[in-house]
Coordinates of C-alpha atoms in Angstrom, one line a residue:
M19 CA 0.7 44.9 23.0
M20 CA 1.1 41.5 21.5
T21 CA 4.2 39.3 21.8
E22 CA 5.8 37.5 19.0
K23 CA 4.5 34.2 20.3
E24 CA 1.0 35.3 20.7
L25 CA -1.6 33.4 18.8
V26 CA -4.4 35.2 17.1
I27 CA -7.2 33.0 16.0
D28 CA -10.0 34.8 14.4
D29 CA -11.9 35.2 11.3
V30 CA -9.1 36.2 8.9
I31 CA -11.4 36.5 5.9
T32 CA -13.5 39.4 7.3
D33 CA -10.5 41.0 8.9
A34 CA -8.4 40.9 5.8
M35 CA -11.2 42.6 3.9
A36 CA -11.5 45.3 6.5
T37 CA -7.8 46.0 6.6
P38 CA -6.3 46.4 3.1
S39 CA -3.1 44.4 2.9
P40 CA -1.1 42.8 0.1
A41 CA -1.4 39.2 1.6
K42 CA -3.5 36.7 -0.4
S43 CA -4.0 34.5 2.6
M44 CA -5.4 31.0 2.0
G45 CA -8.2 31.8 4.4
D46 CA -6.4 30.0 7.2
P47 CA -7.2 31.1 10.8
G48 CA -4.5 33.5 12.0
I49 CA -2.5 31.3 14.5
T50 CA 1.0 32.0 15.7
P51 CA 2.8 29.4 17.8
L52 CA 2.6 30.0 21.5
S53 CA 5.2 27.4 22.2
P54 CA 8.3 28.0 20.0
T55 CA 9.7 24.5 20.3
H56 CA 7.7 21.3 20.1
V57 CA 7.6 18.8 22.9
L58 CA 8.1 15.2 22.1
K59 CA 6.7 12.7 24.6
D60 CA 6.0 9.0 24.6
S61 CA 2.2 8.7 25.0
E62 CA 2.2 5.3 26.6
E63 CA -0.1 6.6 29.3
N64 CA -2.9 7.5 26.9
E65 CA -2.9 4.2 25.1
P66 CA -6.5 3.0 24.8
T67 CA -7.3 0.0 27.0
R68 CA -6.8 -3.0 24.8
H69 CA -9.8 -5.0 23.8
P70 CA -9.2 -8.6 24.5
Y71 CA -9.7 -9.8 20.9
V72 CA -10.0 -13.6 20.6
V73 CA -8.4 -13.9 17.2
V74 CA -6.4 -11.8 14.8
V75 CA -7.3 -12.2 11.1
A76 CA -5.0 -10.7 8.5
I77 CA -6.0 -10.2 4.9
D78 CA -3.4 -9.9 2.2
F79 CA -5.2 -8.1 -0.5
G80 CA -2.7 -8.5 -3.4
T81 CA -2.6 -7.3 -6.9
T82 CA -2.6 -10.7 -8.5
S83 CA -3.7 -13.0 -5.6
S84 CA -5.2 -12.6 -2.1
G85 CA -5.8 -14.6 1.0
Y86 CA -6.2 -14.5 4.7
A87 CA -4.6 -16.1 7.8
Y88 CA -5.4 -16.1 11.5
A89 CA -4.2 -16.9 14.9
F90 CA -6.0 -17.1 18.3
T91 CA -4.5 -14.7 20.8
K92 CA -4.3 -17.7 23.3
E93 CA -2.0 -19.6 20.9
P94 CA 0.0 -16.9 19.0
E95 CA 2.6 -19.4 17.8
C96 CA 0.0 -21.2 15.7
I97 CA -0.8 -19.4 12.5
H98 CA -3.6 -20.9 10.4
T99 CA -3.7 -20.1 6.7
M100 CA -7.1 -20.3 5.0
R101 CA -8.5 -23.4 3.6
R102 CA -7.5 -24.3 0.1
W103 CA -9.6 -22.8 -2.7
E104 CA -11.6 -24.8 -5.2
G105 CA -10.5 -24.5 -8.8
G106 CA -6.8 -23.8 -8.5
D107 CA -4.6 -23.7 -11.6
P108 CA -2.1 -26.5 -12.4
G109 CA 1.4 -25.5 -11.4
V110 CA 0.2 -22.6 -9.2
S111 CA -0.2 -22.9 -5.5
N112 CA -3.8 -22.4 -4.6
Q113 CA -3.2 -21.3 -1.0
K114 CA -4.3 -17.9 -2.2
T115 CA -7.0 -17.1 -4.7
P116 CA -6.7 -14.7 -7.7
T117 CA -7.7 -11.1 -7.0
T118 CA -10.6 -11.2 -9.5
I119 CA -14.1 -10.2 -8.9
L120 CA -17.3 -10.6 -10.8
L121 CA -20.5 -8.5 -10.6
S122 CA -23.8 -9.5 -12.2
P123 CA -25.2 -7.3 -15.0
D124 CA -27.2 -5.4 -12.3
R125 CA -23.9 -4.6 -10.5
K126 CA -24.4 -6.9 -7.6
F127 CA -21.5 -8.9 -6.1
H128 CA -21.5 -12.4 -7.7
S129 CA -18.2 -14.1 -6.9
F130 CA -14.5 -13.7 -6.1
G131 CA -11.3 -15.5 -7.0
Y132 CA -11.2 -18.8 -8.9
A133 CA -15.0 -19.0 -8.7
A134 CA -15.4 -15.6 -10.4
R135 CA -12.9 -16.5 -13.1
D136 CA -14.4 -19.9 -13.8
F137 CA -18.0 -18.7 -13.9
Y138 CA -17.0 -15.8 -16.2
H139 CA -15.2 -18.1 -18.5
D140 CA -18.2 -20.4 -18.9
L141 CA -20.5 -17.5 -19.9
D142 CA -21.6 -17.3 -23.5
P143 CA -19.6 -14.4 -25.3
T144 CA -22.8 -12.5 -25.9
E145 CA -23.7 -12.8 -22.2
S146 CA -20.3 -12.1 -20.8
K147 CA -20.4 -8.6 -22.3
Q148 CA -23.1 -7.7 -19.7
W149 CA -21.2 -9.0 -16.7
L150 CA -18.5 -6.9 -14.9
Y151 CA -15.3 -8.7 -14.4
L152 CA -12.3 -7.0 -12.8
E153 CA -8.7 -8.2 -12.1
K154 CA -5.4 -6.5 -11.1
F155 CA -7.4 -3.5 -9.9
K156 CA -5.4 -2.8 -6.8
M157 CA -2.7 -1.0 -8.8
K158 CA -5.2 1.7 -9.5
L159 CA -4.7 2.9 -5.9
H160 CA -1.0 3.3 -6.5
T161 CA -1.2 4.9 -9.9
T162 CA -4.0 7.4 -9.4
A163 CA -2.5 10.8 -8.7
N164 CA -5.6 12.4 -7.1
L165 CA -7.2 9.4 -5.6
S166 CA -10.6 10.1 -4.0
I167 CA -13.6 8.3 -2.7
D168 CA -15.1 8.7 -6.2
T169 CA -12.3 7.1 -8.2
D170 CA -13.5 4.7 -10.9
L171 CA -12.3 1.4 -12.2
H172 CA -13.0 -0.2 -15.5
A173 CA -14.3 -3.7 -15.9
A174 CA -13.1 -6.0 -18.7
N175 CA -16.1 -5.0 -20.8
G176 CA -15.1 -1.3 -20.5
K177 CA -17.8 -0.3 -18.1
K178 CA -17.0 2.0 -15.2
V179 CA -17.5 1.0 -11.5
K180 CA -16.7 2.8 -8.3
A181 CA -13.4 1.6 -6.9
L182 CA -14.6 1.9 -3.3
D183 CA -17.5 -0.5 -4.1
I184 CA -15.2 -3.1 -5.6
F185 CA -12.7 -3.0 -2.7
A186 CA -15.6 -3.1 -0.2
Y187 CA -17.1 -6.2 -2.0
A188 CA -13.7 -7.9 -1.9
L189 CA -13.2 -7.2 1.8
A190 CA -16.7 -8.3 2.7
F191 CA -16.1 -11.5 0.8
F192 CA -13.0 -12.2 3.0
K193 CA -14.8 -11.2 6.1
E194 CA -17.6 -13.7 5.4
Q195 CA -15.1 -16.5 4.5
A196 CA -13.0 -16.0 7.6
L197 CA -15.9 -15.8 10.0
K198 CA -17.4 -18.9 8.4
E199 CA -14.2 -20.8 8.9
L200 CA -13.9 -19.6 12.5
S201 CA -17.5 -20.4 13.2
D202 CA -17.0 -24.0 11.8
Q203 CA -14.0 -24.4 14.1
A204 CA -15.8 -23.0 17.1
G205 CA -19.0 -25.0 16.4
A206 CA -21.0 -21.8 16.9
D207 CA -21.4 -18.4 15.3
F208 CA -18.2 -16.4 15.6
D209 CA -18.7 -12.7 16.6
N210 CA -17.0 -10.1 14.4
A211 CA -16.4 -8.0 17.6
D212 CA -13.9 -10.7 18.8
V213 CA -11.8 -10.3 15.7
R214 CA -8.9 -7.9 15.3
W215 CA -8.5 -7.3 11.5
V216 CA -5.2 -6.5 9.8
I217 CA -5.1 -5.4 6.2
T218 CA -1.7 -5.2 4.4
V219 CA -0.8 -2.5 2.0
P220 CA 2.5 -1.6 0.2
A221 CA 4.7 0.6 2.3
I222 CA 5.4 2.9 -0.6
W223 CA 1.7 3.6 -1.0
K224 CA 0.9 7.2 -0.4
M225 CA -1.4 8.2 2.5
P226 CA -4.6 8.5 0.4
A227 CA -4.3 4.9 -0.8
K228 CA -3.9 3.7 2.8
Q229 CA -6.9 5.7 3.9
F230 CA -8.9 4.3 1.0
M231 CA -8.4 0.8 2.3
R232 CA -9.7 1.9 5.7
E233 CA -12.8 3.5 4.1
A234 CA -13.4 0.4 2.1
S235 CA -13.2 -1.6 5.4
Y236 CA -15.9 0.6 6.9
K237 CA -18.1 0.2 3.9
A238 CA -17.6 -3.6 4.0
G239 CA -18.6 -3.8 7.6
L240 CA -15.3 -5.2 8.7
V241 CA -15.1 -2.6 11.5
S242 CA -17.2 0.5 12.4
R243 CA -16.1 4.1 12.4
D244 CA -16.8 4.1 16.2
N245 CA -14.1 1.5 16.8
P246 CA -11.3 2.2 14.3
D247 CA -8.7 0.4 16.5
Q248 CA -10.2 -2.9 15.6
L249 CA -8.5 -2.6 12.2
I250 CA -4.8 -2.2 11.7
I251 CA -3.3 -1.2 8.4
A252 CA 0.0 -3.0 8.2
L253 CA 2.8 -2.4 5.7
E254 CA 3.6 -5.4 3.6
P255 CA 7.4 -5.4 3.9
E256 CA 7.2 -4.7 7.6
A257 CA 4.9 -7.7 8.0
A258 CA 7.4 -9.8 6.0
S259 CA 10.2 -8.5 8.1
I260 CA 8.5 -9.6 11.4
Y261 CA 8.0 -13.1 9.9
C262 CA 11.5 -13.4 8.5
R263 CA 13.1 -12.7 11.8
K264 CA 11.4 -15.7 13.3
L265 CA 12.4 -18.1 10.5
R266 CA 14.0 -21.3 11.5
L267 CA 16.7 -22.6 9.2
H268 CA 14.6 -25.5 7.8
Q269 CA 12.0 -22.9 6.7
M270 CA 14.2 -21.1 4.2
V271 CA 16.7 -21.3 1.4
D272 CA 20.0 -19.5 1.5
L273 CA 20.7 -18.6 -2.1
G274 CA 24.4 -18.5 -1.3
N275 CA 24.7 -22.2 -0.9
K276 CA 21.2 -23.4 -1.9
T277 CA 21.0 -25.4 1.3
A278 CA 19.0 -24.8 4.4
L279 CA 21.9 -25.3 6.7
N280 CA 24.7 -22.8 7.1
G281 CA 26.5 -24.1 10.1
Y282 CA 23.5 -23.9 12.4
S283 CA 21.2 -26.8 13.3
P284 CA 18.1 -26.6 11.1
T285 CA 15.8 -25.9 14.1
E286 CA 17.7 -22.8 15.1
N287 CA 16.3 -19.3 14.3
V288 CA 17.8 -17.1 11.7
G289 CA 17.3 -14.9 14.7
V290 CA 20.2 -16.8 16.2
G291 CA 22.3 -15.5 13.4
M292 CA 20.8 -12.0 14.0
T293 CA 22.1 -10.1 16.9
Q294 CA 21.8 -6.6 18.4
G295 CA 22.3 -4.0 15.8
D296 CA 22.0 -6.3 12.8
R297 CA 20.7 -4.6 9.7
Y298 CA 18.7 -6.3 7.0
V299 CA 16.8 -5.5 3.9
V300 CA 13.4 -6.9 3.0
V301 CA 12.6 -6.9 -0.7
D302 CA 8.9 -7.6 -1.1
C303 CA 8.3 -8.5 -4.8
G304 CA 4.5 -8.6 -5.4
G305 CA 2.3 -8.6 -8.4
G306 CA 2.0 -4.8 -8.6
T307 CA 4.7 -3.2 -6.5
V308 CA 8.2 -3.9 -5.2
D309 CA 8.7 -2.5 -1.8
L310 CA 12.1 -2.2 0.0
T311 CA 12.5 -1.7 3.8
V312 CA 15.7 -1.6 5.8
H313 CA 15.4 -2.7 9.5
Q314 CA 17.7 -3.0 12.4
I315 CA 17.2 -5.3 15.4
R316 CA 17.2 -3.6 18.8
M317 CA 17.8 -5.8 21.7
P318 CA 16.8 -7.0 24.3
E319 CA 13.2 -7.2 23.2
G320 CA 14.1 -7.6 19.6
H321 CA 12.2 -4.6 18.5
L322 CA 12.7 -3.3 15.0
K323 CA 13.9 0.1 13.9
E324 CA 13.4 1.3 10.3
L325 CA 16.7 2.8 9.1
Y326 CA 15.6 4.2 5.8
K327 CA 12.2 5.2 4.6
A328 CA 10.4 2.6 2.5
S329 CA 11.1 2.8 -1.2
G330 CA 10.3 0.9 -4.4
G331 CA 7.9 1.3 -7.2
P332 CA 5.4 -0.2 -9.6
Y333 CA 7.8 -3.0 -10.6
G334 CA 5.7 -6.1 -9.7
S335 CA 5.3 -9.2 -11.8
I336 CA 2.3 -7.8 -13.8
G337 CA 4.9 -5.7 -15.7
I338 CA 5.8 -9.0 -17.4
D339 CA 2.1 -9.4 -18.5
Y340 CA 2.2 -5.9 -20.0
E341 CA 5.4 -6.8 -21.9
F342 CA 3.6 -10.0 -23.2
E343 CA 0.6 -7.8 -24.3
K344 CA 3.0 -5.4 -26.1
L345 CA 4.5 -8.4 -27.9
L346 CA 1.1 -9.6 -29.0
C347 CA 0.3 -6.0 -30.2
K348 CA 3.5 -6.1 -32.2
I349 CA 2.6 -9.4 -33.9
F350 CA -1.2 -9.0 -34.4
G351 CA -1.6 -5.2 -34.2
Q352 CA -2.8 -3.0 -31.3
D353 CA -6.1 -2.4 -33.1
F354 CA -6.9 -6.1 -33.1
I355 CA -5.8 -6.7 -29.5
D356 CA -7.9 -3.8 -28.2
Q357 CA -11.0 -5.1 -30.1
F358 CA -10.4 -8.7 -29.0
K359 CA -10.2 -7.7 -25.3
I360 CA -13.6 -6.0 -25.5
K361 CA -15.4 -8.4 -27.8
R362 CA -14.1 -11.6 -26.3
P363 CA -13.1 -10.6 -22.7
A364 CA -13.3 -14.2 -21.4
A365 CA -11.0 -15.5 -24.1
W366 CA -8.5 -12.8 -23.3
V367 CA -8.6 -13.9 -19.6
D368 CA -7.9 -17.5 -20.8
L369 CA -4.9 -16.4 -22.8
M370 CA -3.4 -14.5 -19.8
I371 CA -4.0 -17.6 -17.6
A372 CA -2.1 -19.7 -20.2
F373 CA 0.7 -17.2 -20.2
E374 CA 0.8 -17.1 -16.4
S375 CA 1.7 -20.8 -16.0
R376 CA 4.4 -20.5 -18.7
K377 CA 5.8 -17.3 -17.0
R378 CA 6.4 -19.4 -13.9
A379 CA 8.4 -21.9 -15.9
A380 CA 10.9 -19.2 -17.0
A381 CA 14.4 -19.9 -15.6
P382 CA 18.0 -18.7 -16.4
D383 CA 19.2 -22.2 -17.4
R384 CA 16.1 -23.2 -19.5
S385 CA 16.9 -24.4 -23.0
N386 CA 13.6 -25.8 -24.4
P387 CA 10.9 -23.5 -25.7
L388 CA 7.7 -22.4 -23.8
N389 CA 4.4 -23.1 -25.6
I390 CA 1.4 -20.9 -25.0
N391 CA -2.1 -22.0 -26.0
L392 CA -4.0 -19.5 -28.1
P393 CA -7.7 -19.8 -27.5
F394 CA -9.7 -21.0 -30.5
S395 CA -11.7 -17.8 -30.5
F396 CA -8.5 -15.8 -30.8
I397 CA -7.5 -17.6 -34.0
D398 CA -11.0 -17.4 -35.3
Y399 CA -11.6 -13.8 -34.5
Y400 CA -8.2 -12.8 -35.9
K401 CA -9.1 -14.4 -39.3
K402 CA -12.4 -12.5 -39.4
F403 CA -10.7 -9.2 -38.4
R404 CA -7.7 -9.3 -40.7
G405 CA -8.8 -11.7 -43.4
H406 CA -5.6 -13.9 -42.9
S407 CA -4.4 -16.5 -40.5
V408 CA -2.5 -16.1 -37.2
E409 CA 0.3 -18.1 -38.7
H410 CA 0.6 -15.6 -41.5
A411 CA 0.8 -12.8 -39.0
L412 CA 3.6 -14.5 -37.1
R413 CA 5.6 -15.0 -40.3
K414 CA 5.1 -11.4 -41.4
S415 CA 5.8 -9.8 -38.1
N416 CA 9.5 -10.6 -38.1
V417 CA 9.4 -11.0 -34.3
D418 CA 12.3 -13.3 -33.6
F419 CA 12.1 -16.1 -31.1
V420 CA 8.3 -16.5 -31.4
K421 CA 7.0 -19.1 -33.9
W422 CA 3.8 -20.9 -34.6
S423 CA 3.7 -24.6 -33.7
S424 CA 1.5 -27.0 -35.6
Q425 CA -0.5 -27.8 -32.5
G426 CA -1.9 -24.3 -32.5
M427 CA 0.4 -22.7 -30.0
L428 CA 2.7 -19.7 -29.7
R429 CA 6.2 -21.2 -29.3
M430 CA 8.6 -18.8 -27.4
T431 CA 12.3 -19.5 -27.0
P432 CA 13.6 -19.0 -23.4
D433 CA 15.4 -15.9 -24.7
A434 CA 12.0 -14.4 -25.8
M435 CA 10.5 -15.1 -22.4
N436 CA 13.5 -13.7 -20.6
A437 CA 13.2 -10.5 -22.7
L438 CA 9.7 -10.0 -21.2
F439 CA 11.1 -10.2 -17.7
K440 CA 14.0 -7.8 -18.4
P441 CA 12.4 -4.3 -18.0
T442 CA 10.8 -5.2 -14.7
I443 CA 13.9 -7.0 -13.3
D444 CA 16.1 -4.1 -14.5
H445 CA 13.9 -1.6 -12.5
I446 CA 14.2 -3.7 -9.4
I447 CA 18.0 -4.1 -9.7
Q448 CA 18.5 -0.4 -10.4
H449 CA 16.4 0.4 -7.3
L450 CA 18.3 -2.0 -5.1
T451 CA 21.7 -0.7 -6.4
E452 CA 20.6 2.9 -5.5
L453 CA 19.4 1.7 -2.0
F454 CA 22.7 0.0 -1.2
E455 CA 24.6 3.3 -2.0
K456 CA 22.7 5.2 0.8
P457 CA 24.8 5.9 3.9
E458 CA 22.1 4.4 6.1
V459 CA 22.3 1.2 4.2
T460 CA 25.8 0.0 5.0
D461 CA 26.7 -3.4 6.4
I462 CA 23.6 -5.3 5.5
K463 CA 23.7 -8.9 6.9
F464 CA 20.7 -10.5 5.2
L465 CA 18.5 -9.7 2.2
F466 CA 15.1 -11.3 2.5
L467 CA 13.4 -11.9 -0.8
V468 CA 9.7 -12.3 -0.3
G469 CA 6.4 -12.0 -2.1
G470 CA 5.0 -14.1 -5.0
F471 CA 7.5 -12.7 -7.6
A472 CA 10.4 -13.7 -5.3
E473 CA 9.8 -17.3 -6.6
S474 CA 11.2 -16.3 -10.0
P475 CA 14.6 -17.9 -10.6
L476 CA 15.3 -15.1 -13.1
L477 CA 14.8 -12.5 -10.4
Q478 CA 16.8 -14.5 -7.8
Q479 CA 19.7 -14.8 -10.1
A480 CA 19.7 -11.0 -11.0
V481 CA 19.7 -10.1 -7.3
Q482 CA 22.6 -12.5 -6.6
N483 CA 24.6 -11.0 -9.5
M484 CA 24.0 -7.5 -8.2
L485 CA 24.9 -8.2 -4.5
Q486 CA 28.0 -10.3 -5.3
G487 CA 28.1 -11.8 -1.8
R488 CA 27.7 -8.5 0.0
S489 CA 24.9 -10.0 2.1
R490 CA 23.2 -13.3 2.4
I491 CA 20.1 -13.7 0.3
I492 CA 17.4 -15.6 2.2
I493 CA 14.1 -16.8 0.6
P494 CA 11.5 -18.3 3.0
H495 CA 10.0 -21.6 1.8
D496 CA 6.4 -20.3 1.8
V497 CA 7.5 -17.1 0.2
G498 CA 4.0 -16.2 -1.1
L499 CA 2.5 -16.5 2.5
T500 CA 5.3 -14.6 4.3
I501 CA 3.4 -11.3 4.4
L502 CA 0.2 -13.0 5.5
K503 CA 1.9 -14.7 8.4
G504 CA 3.9 -11.7 9.4
A505 CA 0.7 -9.5 9.3
V506 CA -0.9 -11.9 11.9
L507 CA 2.2 -11.6 14.1
F508 CA 2.0 -7.8 13.8
G509 CA -1.7 -7.8 14.7
L510 CA -0.9 -9.9 17.8
D511 CA 1.8 -7.3 18.8
P512 CA 1.6 -4.0 16.9
S513 CA 4.3 -2.4 19.1
I514 CA 7.0 -4.7 17.7
I515 CA 8.1 -2.0 15.2
K516 CA 9.4 0.8 17.5
V517 CA 10.9 3.3 15.2
R518 CA 9.7 4.3 11.7
R519 CA 10.8 7.0 9.3
S520 CA 8.1 9.6 8.4
P521 CA 7.2 9.4 4.7
L522 CA 6.1 13.1 4.7
T523 CA 6.6 16.5 6.3
Y524 CA 3.6 17.6 8.4
G525 CA 2.7 21.0 9.8
V526 CA 0.0 23.6 10.3
G527 CA -0.5 27.0 8.8
V528 CA 0.3 29.9 11.1
L529 CA 0.8 33.7 11.3
N530 CA 4.1 35.0 12.5
R531 CA 5.1 38.5 13.1
F532 CA 6.2 40.1 9.9
I533 CA 10.0 40.7 9.7
E534 CA 11.2 43.1 7.0
G535 CA 13.8 41.5 4.8
K536 CA 13.1 38.0 6.0
H537 CA 9.5 37.5 4.8
P538 CA 8.2 38.1 1.3
P539 CA 6.3 41.4 1.1
E540 CA 3.3 39.8 -0.6
K541 CA 2.8 37.7 2.5
M542 CA 2.2 40.7 4.8
L543 CA -1.2 40.9 6.4
V544 CA -2.1 43.9 8.5
K545 CA -4.5 43.2 11.4
E546 CA -5.4 45.9 13.9
G547 CA -2.3 47.8 13.2
T548 CA 0.0 44.8 13.5
C549 CA 1.9 43.3 10.6
W550 CA 1.8 39.6 10.2
C551 CA 3.3 37.2 7.8
T552 CA 0.6 34.8 6.6
D553 CA 0.7 31.2 5.3
V554 CA 3.8 30.2 7.4
F555 CA 4.2 26.4 7.5
D556 CA 4.9 25.4 11.1
T557 CA 6.6 22.0 10.9
F558 CA 5.5 19.2 13.2
I559 CA 7.7 16.5 11.7
S560 CA 9.9 16.3 8.7
T561 CA 10.1 13.7 6.0
D562 CA 12.5 10.8 6.7
Q563 CA 12.7 11.9 10.4
S564 CA 12.9 8.9 12.8
V565 CA 9.7 8.6 14.8
A566 CA 9.2 6.3 17.8
L567 CA 5.9 4.4 18.0
G568 CA 3.3 6.6 19.7
E569 CA 5.5 9.7 19.7
T570 CA 3.4 12.8 20.1
V571 CA 4.3 16.3 18.9
K572 CA 2.5 18.9 21.0
R573 CA 2.0 22.7 20.2
S574 CA 0.1 25.4 22.0
Y575 CA -1.9 28.2 20.5
T576 CA -4.3 30.9 21.9
P577 CA -7.3 32.7 20.5
A578 CA -7.2 36.4 20.9
K579 CA -10.8 37.3 20.5
P580 CA -13.2 36.2 23.3
S581 CA -16.0 36.3 20.8
Q582 CA -14.4 33.4 18.8
Q583 CA -16.7 30.4 18.7
V584 CA -14.9 27.9 16.6
I585 CA -11.2 27.4 16.1
V586 CA -10.1 25.8 12.9
I587 CA -6.5 24.5 12.5
H588 CA -5.6 23.1 9.1
V589 CA -2.9 20.3 8.8
Y590 CA -0.7 20.3 5.7
C591 CA 1.8 17.8 4.3
S592 CA 4.6 17.7 1.7
E593 CA 7.1 15.3 0.4
K594 CA 9.8 17.9 0.7
E595 CA 11.9 18.0 3.8
S596 CA 11.9 21.8 4.5
V597 CA 8.8 23.8 3.8
S598 CA 8.5 27.6 4.4
F599 CA 4.9 28.4 3.4
I600 CA 1.7 26.4 3.0
T601 CA 1.6 28.0 -0.5
D602 CA 4.9 26.3 -1.5
P603 CA 4.6 23.9 -4.5
G604 CA 3.8 20.3 -3.4
V605 CA 2.2 21.3 -0.1
R606 CA -1.4 20.0 0.3
K607 CA -4.0 20.2 3.0
C608 CA -4.5 16.8 4.5
G609 CA -6.7 17.4 7.5
T610 CA -8.6 19.8 9.7
L611 CA -9.0 20.1 13.4
K612 CA -12.2 22.0 14.4
L613 CA -12.5 23.0 18.1
D614 CA -15.8 24.4 19.4
V615 CA -14.9 26.9 22.2
S616 CA -18.4 28.5 22.5
G617 CA -20.2 29.0 25.7
T618 CA -17.1 29.1 28.0
E619 CA -15.5 32.4 28.9
S620 CA -12.0 31.8 30.1
P621 CA -10.8 33.6 33.2
A622 CA -7.3 33.4 31.8
A623 CA -5.9 36.3 29.8
R624 CA -4.9 34.0 27.1
R625 CA -6.7 30.8 26.3
E626 CA -4.4 27.9 25.5
I627 CA -5.3 25.5 22.7
Q628 CA -3.0 22.5 22.5
T629 CA -2.7 20.5 19.3
L630 CA -1.3 17.0 19.4
M631 CA -0.2 14.8 16.5
Q632 CA 0.7 11.2 17.1
F633 CA 3.2 9.6 14.7
G634 CA 5.2 6.5 14.4
D635 CA 2.2 4.3 13.5
T636 CA 1.2 3.3 10.0
E637 CA -1.5 6.0 10.3
I638 CA -1.5 9.4 11.9
R639 CA -3.8 10.7 14.7
A640 CA -4.4 14.3 15.6
M641 CA -6.4 16.1 18.3
A642 CA -6.8 19.5 19.8
V643 CA -7.6 20.4 23.4
D644 CA -9.0 23.6 24.9
V645 CA -6.9 23.6 28.1
A646 CA -9.4 25.8 30.0
T647 CA -12.3 23.4 29.5
S648 CA -10.4 20.2 28.7
R649 CA -12.7 20.0 25.7
S650 CA -11.0 18.0 23.0
V651 CA -11.6 17.1 19.4
K652 CA -10.1 14.2 17.6
A653 CA -9.5 14.6 13.9
S654 CA -8.9 11.9 11.4
I655 CA -6.6 13.4 8.8
D656 CA -8.4 13.2 5.5
F657 CA -6.1 12.5 2.6
L658 CA -8.9 11.7 0.2
S659 CA -10.8 14.9 -0.1
Q660 CA -9.6 16.9 -3.0

């Protein structure tokens, strides 16, 4: 006689065929929970022994620009940012380099950053069609619904390349640059084994995108699969948060009074103004995404607790570039712009660089127009394409605020430029407004505005108008490097963030005893005369639940058939908070634990299989243990297999 809590793990498929039953099981092993409640324990004792890394190197792989920074574990206070790059643009800090990559016609890595851009620009138009040039490609990881290892990207000439290859090339480039700089400093070759790598990703990215970065790191040779702990995936706004807490007053601007004083001496910490229980919001405005996190300081160690799960969306500064492109389509025609991008890809890149520097000059109080250079080949190609001049197109298009200047430039009034910013800024403000209405987000002392887009005076003013003095808006001086420096601090001490909110609900598929009236009849599965309800979702952790760092959820199961050789436990996830069945809409399989129990006959009447899932980190770990033999299996939860 079987009890309700018994776990039957066997080959459901053959069994289901032998016993006619209405259930259309998903072919999951029949497992019913042995332990009805889950045990939470802090798994400090099974922390791996820490490798004494010599240096922490963080890579901020951004949508529009990228860079790295590092600190030696012996002098954690001293964060070095990478050397300045050759070929920077006027008016744009070249502490980071553009996230642009160039592959030769035979698809081999050629160059990255300014070097890629400049080389591509100097190619003859007939030649440049053969080369593969990519920019702003990171957003693809956010926008692809069913991201996989095989997802493609499109180069400027329209040719397809594997996204994984491009990300791996970029990371390998940063690995080489960083190791070269470290070797130069050490006066000898620096060993990659001595480096702890940190890669930053937006907190609002879904799990597949985070895993994709890890896969690209393996492919780039940053770390090996045998030693995954050498790489930490850090969340961008969390990194920013860690850095902002340490800011001294001379390192930031308080938008409230535009001075870096505020009644404290300039060498004091903002941390001085931050005490036990203080809550603050970090708004990370990047090129691709805007990420919002709410943290609370927990004393005495000053650990951070996440109060509300990361939110945001694809509202980064490249939205302004898209608006500019839409404006050009309105004036010159979508058909022409599409053709021009493919036929003169390098000139299109030039036009966007010219726009970039003017974009940075936009400000609320600006009164004089902004001039944008149109490349000669744009003017020339347009005449060939349409049979009339660019000037004629501008006159005919009736687009207000944009005129043709006699020096061969597009002249935009400040209002025209501000209109390009409006949709993106409106999205951010709407999101912030909604965030501040959440019950968890009351009484916010500081709002830190970070990321490259935070430098925009238009955005700063919009945030000020929205908050109306409800919290102090702080902008670090080196706002574009905030994430990079915070990521280094995080790599030096990953335990600083103690409590996170789970972005998803996780569980496993189990069989429960079938209860008339409670379970849907189509879920009934008859096995050896017993009625089971199949496809039940056994929840490990729910979305938005608070999870402490290293918190482990433990469940026990038991196989009923001694002949069973392999136990398979599938892990499922969903964005919904409460899930009843693994067949519910929005539930997807995200991992599999396989445990080989062959060759050991257990003396116990019921063999106990424990599953453990560890949460609270930026990534999730899972394992299963056969208690009788202590045989265990670790599983990486795979979010990328479709």
